[in-house]
Short mmCIF file of C-alpha atoms in Angstrom, two decimals:
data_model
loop_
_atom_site.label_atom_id
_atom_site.label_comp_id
_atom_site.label_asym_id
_atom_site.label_seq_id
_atom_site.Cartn_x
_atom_site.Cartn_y
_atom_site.Cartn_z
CA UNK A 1 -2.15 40.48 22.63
CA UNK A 2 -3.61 41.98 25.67
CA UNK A 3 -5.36 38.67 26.57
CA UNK A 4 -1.57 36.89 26.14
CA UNK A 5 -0.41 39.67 28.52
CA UNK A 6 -3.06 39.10 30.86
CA UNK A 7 -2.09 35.47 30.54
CA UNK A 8 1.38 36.16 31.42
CA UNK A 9 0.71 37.70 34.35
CA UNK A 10 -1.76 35.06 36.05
CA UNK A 11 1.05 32.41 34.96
CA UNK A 12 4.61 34.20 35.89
CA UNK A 13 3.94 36.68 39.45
CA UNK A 14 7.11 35.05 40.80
CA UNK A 15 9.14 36.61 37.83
CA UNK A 16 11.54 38.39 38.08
CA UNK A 17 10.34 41.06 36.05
CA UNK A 18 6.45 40.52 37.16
CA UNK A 19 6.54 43.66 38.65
CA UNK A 20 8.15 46.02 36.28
CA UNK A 21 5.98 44.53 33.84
CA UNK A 22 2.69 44.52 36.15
CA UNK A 23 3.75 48.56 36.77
CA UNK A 24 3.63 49.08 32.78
CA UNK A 25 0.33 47.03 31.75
CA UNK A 26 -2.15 49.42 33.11
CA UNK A 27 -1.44 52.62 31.42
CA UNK A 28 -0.62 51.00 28.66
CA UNK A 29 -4.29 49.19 28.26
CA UNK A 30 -5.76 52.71 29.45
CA UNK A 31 -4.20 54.36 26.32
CA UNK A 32 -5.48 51.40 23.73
CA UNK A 33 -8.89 51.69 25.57
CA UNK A 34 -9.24 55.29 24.74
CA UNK A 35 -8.14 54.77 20.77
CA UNK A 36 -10.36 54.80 17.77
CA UNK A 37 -11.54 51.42 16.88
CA UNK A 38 -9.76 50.43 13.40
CA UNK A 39 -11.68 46.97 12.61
CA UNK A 40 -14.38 49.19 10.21
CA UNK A 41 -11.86 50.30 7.38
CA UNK A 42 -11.37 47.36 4.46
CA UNK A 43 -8.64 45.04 4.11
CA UNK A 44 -5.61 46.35 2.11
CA UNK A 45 -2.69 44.07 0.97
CA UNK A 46 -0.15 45.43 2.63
CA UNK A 47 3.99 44.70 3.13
CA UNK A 48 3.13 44.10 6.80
CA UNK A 49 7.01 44.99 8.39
CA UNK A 50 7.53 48.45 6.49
CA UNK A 51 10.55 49.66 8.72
CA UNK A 52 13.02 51.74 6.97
CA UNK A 53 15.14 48.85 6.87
CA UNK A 54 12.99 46.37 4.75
CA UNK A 55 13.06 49.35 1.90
CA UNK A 56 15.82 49.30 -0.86
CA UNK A 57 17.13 53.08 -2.09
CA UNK A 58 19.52 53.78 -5.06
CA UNK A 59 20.20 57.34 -5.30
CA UNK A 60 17.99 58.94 -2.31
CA UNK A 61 15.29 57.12 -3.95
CA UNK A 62 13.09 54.06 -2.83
CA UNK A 63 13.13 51.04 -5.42
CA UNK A 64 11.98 48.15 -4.14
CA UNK A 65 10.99 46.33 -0.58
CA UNK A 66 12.35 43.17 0.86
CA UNK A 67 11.11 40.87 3.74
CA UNK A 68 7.84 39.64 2.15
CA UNK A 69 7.11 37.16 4.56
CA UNK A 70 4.95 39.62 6.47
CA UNK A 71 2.60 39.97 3.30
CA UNK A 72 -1.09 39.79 4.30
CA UNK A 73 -4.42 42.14 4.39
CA UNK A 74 -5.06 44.39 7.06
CA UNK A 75 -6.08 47.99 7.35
CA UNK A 76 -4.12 51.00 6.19
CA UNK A 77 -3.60 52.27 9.46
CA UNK A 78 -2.05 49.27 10.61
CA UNK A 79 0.40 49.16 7.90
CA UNK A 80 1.19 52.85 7.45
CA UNK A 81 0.97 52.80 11.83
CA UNK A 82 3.91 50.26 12.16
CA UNK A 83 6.03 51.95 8.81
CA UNK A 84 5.90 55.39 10.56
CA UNK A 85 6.80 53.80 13.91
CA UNK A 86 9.98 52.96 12.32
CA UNK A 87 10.81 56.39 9.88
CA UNK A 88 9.81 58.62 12.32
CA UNK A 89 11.47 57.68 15.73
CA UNK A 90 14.66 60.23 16.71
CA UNK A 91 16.30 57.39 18.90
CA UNK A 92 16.65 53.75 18.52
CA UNK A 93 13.89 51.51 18.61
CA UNK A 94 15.03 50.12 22.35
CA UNK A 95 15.54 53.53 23.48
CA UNK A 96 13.80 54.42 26.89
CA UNK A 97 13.86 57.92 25.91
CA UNK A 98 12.55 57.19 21.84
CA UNK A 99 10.60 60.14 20.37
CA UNK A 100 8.07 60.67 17.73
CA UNK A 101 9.51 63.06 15.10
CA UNK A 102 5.68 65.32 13.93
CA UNK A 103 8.15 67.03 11.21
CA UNK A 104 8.90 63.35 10.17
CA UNK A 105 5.49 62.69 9.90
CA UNK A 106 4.93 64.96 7.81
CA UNK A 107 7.39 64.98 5.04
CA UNK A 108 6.48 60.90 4.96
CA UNK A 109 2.92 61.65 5.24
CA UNK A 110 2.65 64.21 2.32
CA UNK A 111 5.19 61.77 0.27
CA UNK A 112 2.90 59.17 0.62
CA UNK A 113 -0.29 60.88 0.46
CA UNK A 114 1.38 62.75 -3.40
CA UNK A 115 2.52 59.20 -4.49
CA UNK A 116 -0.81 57.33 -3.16
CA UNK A 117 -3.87 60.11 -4.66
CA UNK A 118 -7.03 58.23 -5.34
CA UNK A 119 -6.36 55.14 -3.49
CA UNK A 120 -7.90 56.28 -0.11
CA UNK A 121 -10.66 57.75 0.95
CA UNK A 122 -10.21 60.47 3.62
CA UNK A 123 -10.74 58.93 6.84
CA UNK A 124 -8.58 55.72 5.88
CA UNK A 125 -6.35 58.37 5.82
CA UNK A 126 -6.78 59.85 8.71
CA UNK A 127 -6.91 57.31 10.79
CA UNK A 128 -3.19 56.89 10.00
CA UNK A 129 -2.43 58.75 13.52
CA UNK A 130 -4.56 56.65 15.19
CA UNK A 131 -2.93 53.31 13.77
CA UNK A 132 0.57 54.68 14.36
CA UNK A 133 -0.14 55.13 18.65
CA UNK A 134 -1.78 51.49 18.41
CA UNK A 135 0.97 50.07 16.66
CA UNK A 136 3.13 51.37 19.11
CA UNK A 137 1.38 50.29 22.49
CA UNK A 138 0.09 46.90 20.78
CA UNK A 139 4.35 46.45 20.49
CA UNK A 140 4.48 47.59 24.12
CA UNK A 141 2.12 44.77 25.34
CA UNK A 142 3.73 42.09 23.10
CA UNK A 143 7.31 42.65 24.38
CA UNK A 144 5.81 43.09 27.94
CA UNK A 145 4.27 39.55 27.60
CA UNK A 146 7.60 38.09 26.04
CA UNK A 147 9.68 39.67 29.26
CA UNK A 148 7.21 37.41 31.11
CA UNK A 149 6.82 34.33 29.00
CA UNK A 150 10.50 34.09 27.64
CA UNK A 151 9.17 33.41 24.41
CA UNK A 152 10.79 36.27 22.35
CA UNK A 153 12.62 34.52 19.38
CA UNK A 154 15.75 36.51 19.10
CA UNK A 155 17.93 38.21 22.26
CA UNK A 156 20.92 40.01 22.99
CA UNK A 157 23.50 37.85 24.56
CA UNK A 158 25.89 40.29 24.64
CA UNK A 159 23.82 42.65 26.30
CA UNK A 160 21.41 41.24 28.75
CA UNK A 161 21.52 38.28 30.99
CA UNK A 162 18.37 36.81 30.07
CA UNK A 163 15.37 37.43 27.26
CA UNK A 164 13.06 38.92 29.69
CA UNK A 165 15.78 41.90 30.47
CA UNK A 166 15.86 42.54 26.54
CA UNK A 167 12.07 41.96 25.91
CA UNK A 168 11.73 44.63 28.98
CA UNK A 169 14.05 46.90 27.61
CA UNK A 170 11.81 46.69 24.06
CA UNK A 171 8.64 47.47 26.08
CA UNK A 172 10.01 50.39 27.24
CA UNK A 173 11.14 52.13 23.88
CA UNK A 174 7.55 50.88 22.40
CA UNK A 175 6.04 52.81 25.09
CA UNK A 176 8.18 55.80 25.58
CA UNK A 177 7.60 55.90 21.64
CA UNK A 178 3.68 55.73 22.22
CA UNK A 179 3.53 58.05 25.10
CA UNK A 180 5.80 61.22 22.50
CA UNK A 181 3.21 59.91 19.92
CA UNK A 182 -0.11 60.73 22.52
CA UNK A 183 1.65 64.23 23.75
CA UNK A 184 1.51 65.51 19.62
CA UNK A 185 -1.89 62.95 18.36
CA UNK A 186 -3.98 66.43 18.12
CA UNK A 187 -0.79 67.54 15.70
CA UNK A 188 -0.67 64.34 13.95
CA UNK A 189 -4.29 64.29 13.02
CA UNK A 190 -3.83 67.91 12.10
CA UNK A 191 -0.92 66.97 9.22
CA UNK A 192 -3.18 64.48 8.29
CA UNK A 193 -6.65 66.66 7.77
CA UNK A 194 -4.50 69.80 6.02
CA UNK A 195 -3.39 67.10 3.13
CA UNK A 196 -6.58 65.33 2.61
CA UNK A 197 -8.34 69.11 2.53
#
């Protein structure tokens, strides 16, 4: 993704939005260059698109998942990163101002952990935290590249005048999102280590 973004910006430095987005790619590679590397844990099957939307509930209670299309292996903290992205904002997903919710964390993180005993070793586990802030800035730098390229397959109409204003406008909740996630990552990791004790 970051190659694509770098792409981007050799291609499109007459666009519009070249410098907005220019402004944003450097802190945002800064924090993925200081994150754990997540390419060592195995391959899990995994739902791949586990926002709260793609799960089904009858009666406060999950039952099933839709939106398989996403199926394939990758790492726990990849999967469990992008499903906590989604249950543990406060704001909207497009929100400038979107927050990382630790107490949300936790009540999905000791759910999960309860439901899931014996299927992980501990630092699959805890590297949960990790994949949740990568999730979150690799998002940034997609929807950074798409303000550039255009390319984004779905835009508001209604709201923006073209798909680089809405693909901005994602960047920016991604990253605000990442940046609450950074400020509490010693907390997160802390959840995490107190249920795998």
């Amino acid at each position: 993704h970051l190659k694509t973004l770098d792409k981007a910006l050799a291609e499109h430095r007459g666009h519009p939005a070249f410098e907005s987005v220019a402004q944003m790619a450097t802190p945002v590679r800064e924090c993925l260059e200081q994150l754990d590397d997540l390419t060592s844990f195995p391959l899990r099957i995994c739902h791949g698109d586990l926002k709260i939307s793609n799960l089904l509930f009858e009666n406060q209670q999950a039952t099933g998942l839709i939106d398989l299309d996403t199926l394939a292996p990758m790492p726990l903290a990849h999967e469990m990163g992008d499903a906590l992205r989604s249950w543990c904002n406060l704001k909207d997903e497009e929100s400038a101002d979107a927050s990382f919710s630790l107490s949300y964390f936790e009540a999905a993180m000791r759910g999960y952990h309860d439901a899931t005993q014996g299927l992980f070793d501990t630092n699959e586990l805890l590297s949960i935290a990790c994949g949740l802030e990568t999730i979150s800035l690799e998002l940034t730098v997609r929807f950074l590249a798409d303000a550039l390229n255009e390319s984004y397959f779905g835009w508001d109409q209604k709201r923006y005048g073209r798909a680089s204003e809405h693909n901005l406008e994602r960047a920016r909740g991604q990253w605000a999102f990442a940046c609450s996630v950074g400020k509490q990552r010693e907390e997160a990791k802390a959840v995490l280590r107190r249920l795998v004790a």
